[in-house]
mmCIF file of C-alpha atoms and ligand atoms in Angstrom:
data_model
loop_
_atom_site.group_PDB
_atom_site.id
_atom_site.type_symbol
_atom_site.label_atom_id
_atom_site.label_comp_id
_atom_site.label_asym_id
_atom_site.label_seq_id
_atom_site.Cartn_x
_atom_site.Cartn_y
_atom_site.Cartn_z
ATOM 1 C CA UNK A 181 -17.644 -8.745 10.361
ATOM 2 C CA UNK A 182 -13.987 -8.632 11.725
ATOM 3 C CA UNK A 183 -12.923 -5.319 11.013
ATOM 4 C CA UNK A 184 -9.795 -4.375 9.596
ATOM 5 C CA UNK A 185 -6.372 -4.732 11.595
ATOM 6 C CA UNK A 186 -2.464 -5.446 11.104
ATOM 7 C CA UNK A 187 -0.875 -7.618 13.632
ATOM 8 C CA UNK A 188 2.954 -8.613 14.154
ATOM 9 C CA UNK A 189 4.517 -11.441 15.641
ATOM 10 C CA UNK A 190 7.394 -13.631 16.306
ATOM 11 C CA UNK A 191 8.028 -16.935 17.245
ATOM 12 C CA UNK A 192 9.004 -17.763 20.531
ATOM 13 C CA UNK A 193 11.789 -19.420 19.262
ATOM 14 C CA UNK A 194 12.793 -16.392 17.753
ATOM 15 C CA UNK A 195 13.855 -17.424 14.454
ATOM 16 C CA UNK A 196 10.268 -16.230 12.424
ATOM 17 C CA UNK A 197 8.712 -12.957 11.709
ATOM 18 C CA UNK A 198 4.873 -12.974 10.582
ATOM 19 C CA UNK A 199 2.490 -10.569 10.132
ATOM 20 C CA UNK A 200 -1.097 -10.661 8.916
ATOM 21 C CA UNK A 201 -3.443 -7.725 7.799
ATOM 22 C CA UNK A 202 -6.712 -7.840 7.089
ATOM 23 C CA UNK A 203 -7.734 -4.664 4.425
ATOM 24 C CA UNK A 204 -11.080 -5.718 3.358
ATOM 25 C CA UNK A 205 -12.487 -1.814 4.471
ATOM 26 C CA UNK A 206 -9.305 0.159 3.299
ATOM 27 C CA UNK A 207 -9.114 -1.955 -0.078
ATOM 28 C CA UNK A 208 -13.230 -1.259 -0.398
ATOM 29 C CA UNK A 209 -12.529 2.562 0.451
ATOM 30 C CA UNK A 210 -9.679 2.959 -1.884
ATOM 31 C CA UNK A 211 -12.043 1.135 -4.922
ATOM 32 C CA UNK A 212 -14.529 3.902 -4.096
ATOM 33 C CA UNK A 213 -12.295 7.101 -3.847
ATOM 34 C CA UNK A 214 -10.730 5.882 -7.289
ATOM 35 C CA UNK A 215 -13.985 4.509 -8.980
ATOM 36 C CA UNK A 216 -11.548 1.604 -10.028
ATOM 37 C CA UNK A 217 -11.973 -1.249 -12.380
ATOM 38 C CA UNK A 218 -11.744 -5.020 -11.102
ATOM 39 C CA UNK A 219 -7.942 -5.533 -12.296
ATOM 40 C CA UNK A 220 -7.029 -2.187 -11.225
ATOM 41 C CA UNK A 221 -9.178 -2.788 -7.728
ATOM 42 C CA UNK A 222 -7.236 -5.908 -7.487
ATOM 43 C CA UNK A 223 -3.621 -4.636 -8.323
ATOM 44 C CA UNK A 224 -4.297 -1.176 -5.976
ATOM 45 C CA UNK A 225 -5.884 -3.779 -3.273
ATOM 46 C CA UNK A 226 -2.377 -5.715 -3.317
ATOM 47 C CA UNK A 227 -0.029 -3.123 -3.283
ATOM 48 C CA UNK A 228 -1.769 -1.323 -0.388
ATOM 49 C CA UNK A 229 -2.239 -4.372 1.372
ATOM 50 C CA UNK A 230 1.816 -5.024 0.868
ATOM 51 C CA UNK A 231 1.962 -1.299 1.892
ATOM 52 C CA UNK A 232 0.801 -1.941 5.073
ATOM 53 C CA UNK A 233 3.044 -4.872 5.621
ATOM 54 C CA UNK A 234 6.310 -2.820 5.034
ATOM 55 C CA UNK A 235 4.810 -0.044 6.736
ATOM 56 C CA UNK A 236 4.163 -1.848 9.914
ATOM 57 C CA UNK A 237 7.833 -3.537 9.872
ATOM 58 C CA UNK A 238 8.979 0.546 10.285
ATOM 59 C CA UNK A 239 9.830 2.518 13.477
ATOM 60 C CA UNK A 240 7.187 5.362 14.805
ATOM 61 C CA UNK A 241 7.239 7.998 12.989
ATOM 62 C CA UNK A 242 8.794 6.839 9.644
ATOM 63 C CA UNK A 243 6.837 6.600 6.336
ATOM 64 C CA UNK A 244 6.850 4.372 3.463
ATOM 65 C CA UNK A 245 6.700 4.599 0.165
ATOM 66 C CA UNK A 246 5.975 1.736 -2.429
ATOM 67 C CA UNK A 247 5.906 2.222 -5.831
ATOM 68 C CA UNK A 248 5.801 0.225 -9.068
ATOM 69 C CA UNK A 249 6.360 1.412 -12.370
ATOM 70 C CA UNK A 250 5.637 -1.390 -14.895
ATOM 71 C CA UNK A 251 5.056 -1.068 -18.736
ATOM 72 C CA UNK A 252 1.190 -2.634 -18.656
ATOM 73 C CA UNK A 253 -1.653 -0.604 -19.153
ATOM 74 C CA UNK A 254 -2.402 0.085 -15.203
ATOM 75 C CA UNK A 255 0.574 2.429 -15.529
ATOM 76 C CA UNK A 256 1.983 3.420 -12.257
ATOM 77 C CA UNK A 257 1.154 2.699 -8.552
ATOM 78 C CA UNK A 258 1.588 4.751 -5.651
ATOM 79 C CA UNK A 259 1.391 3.724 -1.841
ATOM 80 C CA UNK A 260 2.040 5.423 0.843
ATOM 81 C CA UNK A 261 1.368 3.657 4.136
ATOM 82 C CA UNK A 262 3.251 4.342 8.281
ATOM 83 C CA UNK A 263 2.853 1.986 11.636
ATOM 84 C CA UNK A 264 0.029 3.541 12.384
ATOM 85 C CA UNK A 265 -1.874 1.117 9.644
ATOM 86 C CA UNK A 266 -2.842 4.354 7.179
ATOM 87 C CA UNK A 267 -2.493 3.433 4.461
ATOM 88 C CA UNK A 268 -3.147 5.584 0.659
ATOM 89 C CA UNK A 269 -2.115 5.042 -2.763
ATOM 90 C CA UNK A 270 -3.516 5.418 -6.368
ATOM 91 C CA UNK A 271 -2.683 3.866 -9.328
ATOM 92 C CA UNK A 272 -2.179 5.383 -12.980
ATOM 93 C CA UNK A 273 -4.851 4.351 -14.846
ATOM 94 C CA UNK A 274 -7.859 3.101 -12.611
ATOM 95 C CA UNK A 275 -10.484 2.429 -15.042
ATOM 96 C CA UNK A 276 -8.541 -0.209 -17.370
ATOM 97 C CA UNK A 277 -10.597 -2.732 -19.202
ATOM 98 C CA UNK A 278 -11.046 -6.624 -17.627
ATOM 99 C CA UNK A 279 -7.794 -8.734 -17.835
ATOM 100 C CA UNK A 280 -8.559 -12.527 -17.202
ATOM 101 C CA UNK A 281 -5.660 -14.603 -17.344
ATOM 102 C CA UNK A 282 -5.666 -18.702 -18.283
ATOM 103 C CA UNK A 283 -6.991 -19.706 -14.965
ATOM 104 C CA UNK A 284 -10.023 -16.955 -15.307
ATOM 105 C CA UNK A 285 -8.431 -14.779 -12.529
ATOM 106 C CA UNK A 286 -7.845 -10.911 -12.444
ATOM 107 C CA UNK A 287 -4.718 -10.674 -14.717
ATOM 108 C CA UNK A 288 -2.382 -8.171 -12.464
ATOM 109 C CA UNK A 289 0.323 -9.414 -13.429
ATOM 110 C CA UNK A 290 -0.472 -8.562 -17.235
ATOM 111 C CA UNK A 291 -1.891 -5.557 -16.150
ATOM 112 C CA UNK A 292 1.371 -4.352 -14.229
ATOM 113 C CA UNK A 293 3.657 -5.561 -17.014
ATOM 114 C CA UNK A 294 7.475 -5.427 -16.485
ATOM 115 C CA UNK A 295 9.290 -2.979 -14.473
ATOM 116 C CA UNK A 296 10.350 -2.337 -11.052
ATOM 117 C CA UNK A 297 9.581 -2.242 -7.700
ATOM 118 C CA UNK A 298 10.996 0.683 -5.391
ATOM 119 C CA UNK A 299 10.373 0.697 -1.814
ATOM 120 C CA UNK A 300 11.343 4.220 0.479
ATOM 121 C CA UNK A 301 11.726 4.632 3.667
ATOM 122 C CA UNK A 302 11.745 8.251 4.965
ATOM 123 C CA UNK A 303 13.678 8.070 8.586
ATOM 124 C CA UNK A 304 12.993 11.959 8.892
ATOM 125 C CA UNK A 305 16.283 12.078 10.215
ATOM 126 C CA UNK A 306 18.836 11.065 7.590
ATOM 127 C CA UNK A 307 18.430 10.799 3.881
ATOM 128 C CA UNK A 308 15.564 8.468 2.812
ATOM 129 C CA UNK A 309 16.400 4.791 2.314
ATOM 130 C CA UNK A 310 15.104 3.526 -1.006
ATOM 131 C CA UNK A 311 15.775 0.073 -2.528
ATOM 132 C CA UNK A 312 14.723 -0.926 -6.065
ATOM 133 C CA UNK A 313 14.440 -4.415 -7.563
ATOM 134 C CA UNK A 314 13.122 -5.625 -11.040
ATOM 135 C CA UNK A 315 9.370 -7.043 -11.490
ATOM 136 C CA UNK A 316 9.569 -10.320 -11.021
ATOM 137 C CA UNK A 317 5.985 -11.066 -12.206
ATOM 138 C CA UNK A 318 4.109 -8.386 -11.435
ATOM 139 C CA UNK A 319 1.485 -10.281 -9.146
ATOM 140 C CA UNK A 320 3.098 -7.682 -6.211
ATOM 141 C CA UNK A 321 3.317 -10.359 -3.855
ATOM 142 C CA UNK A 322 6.072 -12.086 -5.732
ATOM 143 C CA UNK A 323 7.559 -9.106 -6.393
ATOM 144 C CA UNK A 324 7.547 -7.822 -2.555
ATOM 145 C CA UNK A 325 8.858 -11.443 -1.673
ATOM 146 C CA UNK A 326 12.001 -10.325 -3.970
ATOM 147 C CA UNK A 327 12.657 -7.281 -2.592
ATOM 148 C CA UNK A 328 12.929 -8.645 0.804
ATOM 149 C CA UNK A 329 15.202 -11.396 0.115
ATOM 150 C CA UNK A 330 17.485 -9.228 -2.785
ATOM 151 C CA UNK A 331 17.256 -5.978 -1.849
ATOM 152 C CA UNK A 332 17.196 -6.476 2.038
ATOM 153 C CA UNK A 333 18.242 -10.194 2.431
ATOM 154 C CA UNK A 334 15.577 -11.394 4.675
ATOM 155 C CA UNK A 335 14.006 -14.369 2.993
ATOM 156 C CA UNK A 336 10.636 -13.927 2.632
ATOM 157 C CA UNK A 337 7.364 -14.739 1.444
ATOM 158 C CA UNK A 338 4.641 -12.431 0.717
ATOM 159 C CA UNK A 339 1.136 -13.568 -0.077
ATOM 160 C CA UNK A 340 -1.316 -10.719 -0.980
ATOM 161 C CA UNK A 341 -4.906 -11.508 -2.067
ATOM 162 C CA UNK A 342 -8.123 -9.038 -3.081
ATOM 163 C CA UNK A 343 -11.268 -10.046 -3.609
ATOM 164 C CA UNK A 344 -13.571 -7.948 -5.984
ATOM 165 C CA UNK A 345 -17.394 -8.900 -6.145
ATOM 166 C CA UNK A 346 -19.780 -8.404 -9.726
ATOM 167 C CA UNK A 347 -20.938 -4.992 -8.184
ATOM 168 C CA UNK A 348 -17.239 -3.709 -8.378
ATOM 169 C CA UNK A 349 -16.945 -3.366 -3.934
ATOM 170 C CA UNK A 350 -14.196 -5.670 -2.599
ATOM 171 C CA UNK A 351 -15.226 -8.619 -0.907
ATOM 172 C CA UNK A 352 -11.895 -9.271 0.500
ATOM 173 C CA UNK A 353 -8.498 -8.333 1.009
ATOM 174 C CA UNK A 354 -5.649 -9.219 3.004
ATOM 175 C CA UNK A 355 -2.230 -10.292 3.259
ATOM 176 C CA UNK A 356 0.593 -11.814 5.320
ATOM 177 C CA UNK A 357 4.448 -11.513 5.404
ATOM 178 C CA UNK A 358 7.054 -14.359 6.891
ATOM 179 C CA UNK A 359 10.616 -13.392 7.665
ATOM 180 C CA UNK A 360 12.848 -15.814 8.325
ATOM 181 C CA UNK A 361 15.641 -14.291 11.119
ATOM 182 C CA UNK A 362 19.677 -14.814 11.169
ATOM 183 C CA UNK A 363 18.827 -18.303 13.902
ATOM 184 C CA UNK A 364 16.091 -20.197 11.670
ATOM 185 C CA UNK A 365 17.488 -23.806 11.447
ATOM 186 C CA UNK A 366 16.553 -26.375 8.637
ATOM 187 C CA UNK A 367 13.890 -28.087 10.622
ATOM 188 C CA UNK A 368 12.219 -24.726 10.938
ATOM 189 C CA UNK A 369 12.491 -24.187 7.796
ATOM 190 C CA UNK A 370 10.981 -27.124 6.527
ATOM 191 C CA UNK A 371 8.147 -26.678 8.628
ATOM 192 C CA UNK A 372 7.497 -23.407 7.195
ATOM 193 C CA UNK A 373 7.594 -24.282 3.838
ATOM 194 C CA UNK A 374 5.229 -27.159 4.482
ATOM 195 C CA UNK A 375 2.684 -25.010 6.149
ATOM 196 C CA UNK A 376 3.219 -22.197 3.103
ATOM 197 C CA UNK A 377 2.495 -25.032 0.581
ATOM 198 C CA UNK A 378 -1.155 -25.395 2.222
ATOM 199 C CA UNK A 379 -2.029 -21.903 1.358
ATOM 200 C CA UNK A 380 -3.171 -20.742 -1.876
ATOM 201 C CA UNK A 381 -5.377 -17.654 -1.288
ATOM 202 C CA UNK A 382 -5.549 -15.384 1.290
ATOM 203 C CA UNK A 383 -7.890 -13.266 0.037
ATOM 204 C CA UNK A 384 -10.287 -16.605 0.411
ATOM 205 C CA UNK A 385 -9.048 -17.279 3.970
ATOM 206 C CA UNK A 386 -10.275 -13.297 4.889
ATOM 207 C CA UNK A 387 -13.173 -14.060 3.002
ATOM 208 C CA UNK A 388 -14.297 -17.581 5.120
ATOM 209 C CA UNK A 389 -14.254 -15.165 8.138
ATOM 210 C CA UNK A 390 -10.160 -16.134 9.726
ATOM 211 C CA UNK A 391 -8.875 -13.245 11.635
ATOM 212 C CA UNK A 392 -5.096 -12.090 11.189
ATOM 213 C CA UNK A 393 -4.826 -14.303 14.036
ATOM 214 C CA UNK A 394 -5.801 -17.143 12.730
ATOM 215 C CA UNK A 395 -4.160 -16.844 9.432
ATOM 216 C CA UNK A 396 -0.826 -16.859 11.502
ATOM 217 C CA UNK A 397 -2.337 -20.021 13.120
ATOM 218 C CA UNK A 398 -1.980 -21.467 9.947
ATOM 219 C CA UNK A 399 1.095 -20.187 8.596
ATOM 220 C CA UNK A 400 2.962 -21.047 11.727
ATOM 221 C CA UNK A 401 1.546 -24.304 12.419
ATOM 222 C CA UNK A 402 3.816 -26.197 14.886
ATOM 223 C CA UNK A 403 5.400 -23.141 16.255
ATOM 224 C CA UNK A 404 3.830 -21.442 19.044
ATOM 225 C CA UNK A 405 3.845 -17.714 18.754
ATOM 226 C CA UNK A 406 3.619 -14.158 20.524
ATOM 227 C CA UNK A 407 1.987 -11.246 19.007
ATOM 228 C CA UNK A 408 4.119 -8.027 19.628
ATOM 229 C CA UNK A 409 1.841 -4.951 17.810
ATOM 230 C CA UNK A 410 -1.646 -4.778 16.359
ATOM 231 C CA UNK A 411 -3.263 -1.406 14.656
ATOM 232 C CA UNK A 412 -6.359 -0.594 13.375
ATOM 233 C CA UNK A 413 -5.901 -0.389 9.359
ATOM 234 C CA UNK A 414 -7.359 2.365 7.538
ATOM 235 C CA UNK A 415 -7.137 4.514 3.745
ATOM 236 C CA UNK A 416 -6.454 7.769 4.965
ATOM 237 C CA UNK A 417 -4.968 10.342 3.322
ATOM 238 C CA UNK A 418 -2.904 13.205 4.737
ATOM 239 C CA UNK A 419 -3.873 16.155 1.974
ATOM 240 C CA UNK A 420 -5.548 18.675 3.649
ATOM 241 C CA UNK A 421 -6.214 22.469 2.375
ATOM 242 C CA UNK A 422 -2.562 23.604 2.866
ATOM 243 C CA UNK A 423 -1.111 20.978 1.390
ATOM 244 C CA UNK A 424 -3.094 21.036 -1.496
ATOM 245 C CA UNK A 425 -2.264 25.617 -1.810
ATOM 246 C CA UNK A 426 1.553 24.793 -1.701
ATOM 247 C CA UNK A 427 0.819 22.546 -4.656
ATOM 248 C CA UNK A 428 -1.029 24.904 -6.581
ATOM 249 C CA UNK A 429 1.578 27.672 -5.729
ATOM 250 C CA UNK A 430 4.111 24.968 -7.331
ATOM 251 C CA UNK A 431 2.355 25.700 -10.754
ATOM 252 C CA UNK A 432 4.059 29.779 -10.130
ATOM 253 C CA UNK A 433 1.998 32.295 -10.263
ATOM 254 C CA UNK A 434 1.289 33.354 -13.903
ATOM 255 C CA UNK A 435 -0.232 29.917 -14.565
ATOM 256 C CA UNK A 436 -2.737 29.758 -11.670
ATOM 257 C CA UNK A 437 -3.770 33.601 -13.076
ATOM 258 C CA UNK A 438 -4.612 31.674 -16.712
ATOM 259 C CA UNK A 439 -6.446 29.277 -14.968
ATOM 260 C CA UNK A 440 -8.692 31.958 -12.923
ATOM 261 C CA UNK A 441 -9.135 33.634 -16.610
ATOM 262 C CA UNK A 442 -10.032 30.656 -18.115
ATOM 263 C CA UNK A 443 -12.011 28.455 -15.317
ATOM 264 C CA UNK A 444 -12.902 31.212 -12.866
ATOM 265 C CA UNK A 445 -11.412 28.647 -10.086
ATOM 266 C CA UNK A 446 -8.174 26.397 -9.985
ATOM 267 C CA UNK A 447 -9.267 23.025 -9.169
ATOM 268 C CA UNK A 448 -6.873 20.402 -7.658
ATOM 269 C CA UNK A 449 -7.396 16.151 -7.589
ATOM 270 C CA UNK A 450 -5.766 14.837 -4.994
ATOM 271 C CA UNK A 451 -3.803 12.028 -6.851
ATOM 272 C CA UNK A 452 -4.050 9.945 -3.398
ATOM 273 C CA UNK A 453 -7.484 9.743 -2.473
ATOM 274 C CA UNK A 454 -9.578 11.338 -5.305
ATOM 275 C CA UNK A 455 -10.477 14.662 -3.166
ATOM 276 C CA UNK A 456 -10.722 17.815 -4.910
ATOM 277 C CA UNK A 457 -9.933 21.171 -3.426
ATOM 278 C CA UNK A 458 -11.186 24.333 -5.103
ATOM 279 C CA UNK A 459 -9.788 27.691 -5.012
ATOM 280 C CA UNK A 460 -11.070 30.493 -6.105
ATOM 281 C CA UNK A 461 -9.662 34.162 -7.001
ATOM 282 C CA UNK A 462 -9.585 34.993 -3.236
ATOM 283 C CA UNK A 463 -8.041 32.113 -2.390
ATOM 284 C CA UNK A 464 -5.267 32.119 -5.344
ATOM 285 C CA UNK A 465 -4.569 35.930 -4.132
ATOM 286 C CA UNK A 466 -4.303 35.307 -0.664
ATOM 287 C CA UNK A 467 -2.223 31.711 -1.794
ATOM 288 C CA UNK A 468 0.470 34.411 -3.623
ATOM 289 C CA UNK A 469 0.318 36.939 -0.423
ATOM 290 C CA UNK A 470 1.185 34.573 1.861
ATOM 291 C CA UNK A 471 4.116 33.224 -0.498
ATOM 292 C CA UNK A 472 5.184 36.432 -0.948
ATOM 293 C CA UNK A 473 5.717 37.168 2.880
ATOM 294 C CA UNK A 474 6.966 34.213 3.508
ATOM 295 C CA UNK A 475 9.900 34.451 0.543
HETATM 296 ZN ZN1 ZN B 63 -5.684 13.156 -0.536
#
């Protein structure tokens, strides 16, 4: 099996953008840490996937942060993804109950419901840049394809696909992003559209075995192309044990001493990747020292 990877490219004739990601591992990973339901396997899957996109189209070093907040029952999701290909996220309500729309597929879009989509970027060096644009449809890859072309005006299109098989792992996942730049003439255009037309899952194209590669092959038949990056693509989070005490600290320290009373431990869930960290009255005093010397 191909295992999973991001790649970016542009046309030699400069005037496209395309990347392709395969997620099938991450997507799988991310259904396991969260114990998710098919919808909420798919609608995670996507906005990961479309994570990893944005994330890759970043400088080193920067962060992204994707997150819709739509009225359906899934309630909100939460990705977090850099260059690197890591990639984490969780959504509100992972276990929600099977949504088939007309055509017998996953119903995301029902399951996101209206809202909006907000992407940040965190430059480290100035204040964060964050866009927001309405839900569209709530499919994700729609709704990604809108932000580009409103919030950033790049047109765009997005296609994000997830695969979930009767035992609940994913069978595939992947996604792809076009950009058209400033010098794409009509012809190219055309073309593009043509080629886009021919595609109507992606998640089936990962699925038949096609690398990112040879998505792009597709996409950007007639054009010959160069690919610029490629990075392994993995759910990782970035809690660790520190982290996770600065958090608990947050809660002040006549809370985490009701806890203790009550539990004999504070526990904490990492909302990201499931992971809980447990402290116990040792650890909450030396937590409170350490504050205290450091205030
Ligand atoms: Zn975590």
């Amino acid at each position: 099996m191909v295992q999973d990877y991001i790649i970016r490219a542009m046309t030699t004739n400069k005037e496209i953008r395309a990347l392709a990601v395969k997620s099938t591992t991450a997507v799988n990973d991310a259904q396991k840490s969260h114990q998710t339901t098919p919808v909420a396997t798919a609608a995670l899957g996507r906005a990961l996937t479309g994570g990893l996109l944005v994330g890759s189209l970043v400088k080193s070093g920067m962060e992204i942060g994707l997150d819709i907040v739509g009225d359906g029952p899934l309630g909100r999701i939460m990705v977090n993804a850099n260059y690197r290909g890591e990639v984490r996220g969780y959504v509100g309500n992972p276990n929600i109950e099977l949504m088939t729309n007309q055509q017998g597929k996953l119903d995301v879009a029902r399951a996101v419901g209206n809202g909006q989509l907000t992407i940040k970027k965190d430059l480290k060096v100035k204040e964060p840049y964050q866009g927001s644009v309405p839900l569209v449809s709530g499919e994700i890859g729609d709704d990604l394809t809108y932000y580009f072309t409103k919030s950033e005006q790049t047109p765009s299109a997005v296609g994000l696909g997830v695969l979930v098989d009767t035992d609940l792992s994913v069978k595939a996942a992947g996604g792809f992003l076009i950009q058209l730049l400033p010098d794409a003439t009509e012809e190219t255009i055309t073309q593009l559209e043509s080629n886009l037309s021919k595609i109507n899952s992606v998640s089936a194209l990962i699925e038949s075995g096609l690398t990112p590669e040879e998505i792009l092959e597709k996409l950007l038949d007639g054009f010959e192309f160069r690919v610029l990056e490629k990075a392994d693509v993995k759910f990782k989070c970035k809690c660790n044990r520190d982290r996770i005490a600065a958090l608990a600290l947050s809660l002040g320290e006549e809370d985490l001493k009701d806890i203790l009373e009550e539990q004999g431990k504070v526990e904490i869930r990492c909302h990201f990747c499931g992971e809980t960290y447990k402290f116990n009255e040792d650890d909450i005093a030396e937590i409170l020292r350490r504050a205290q010397k450091e205030s």
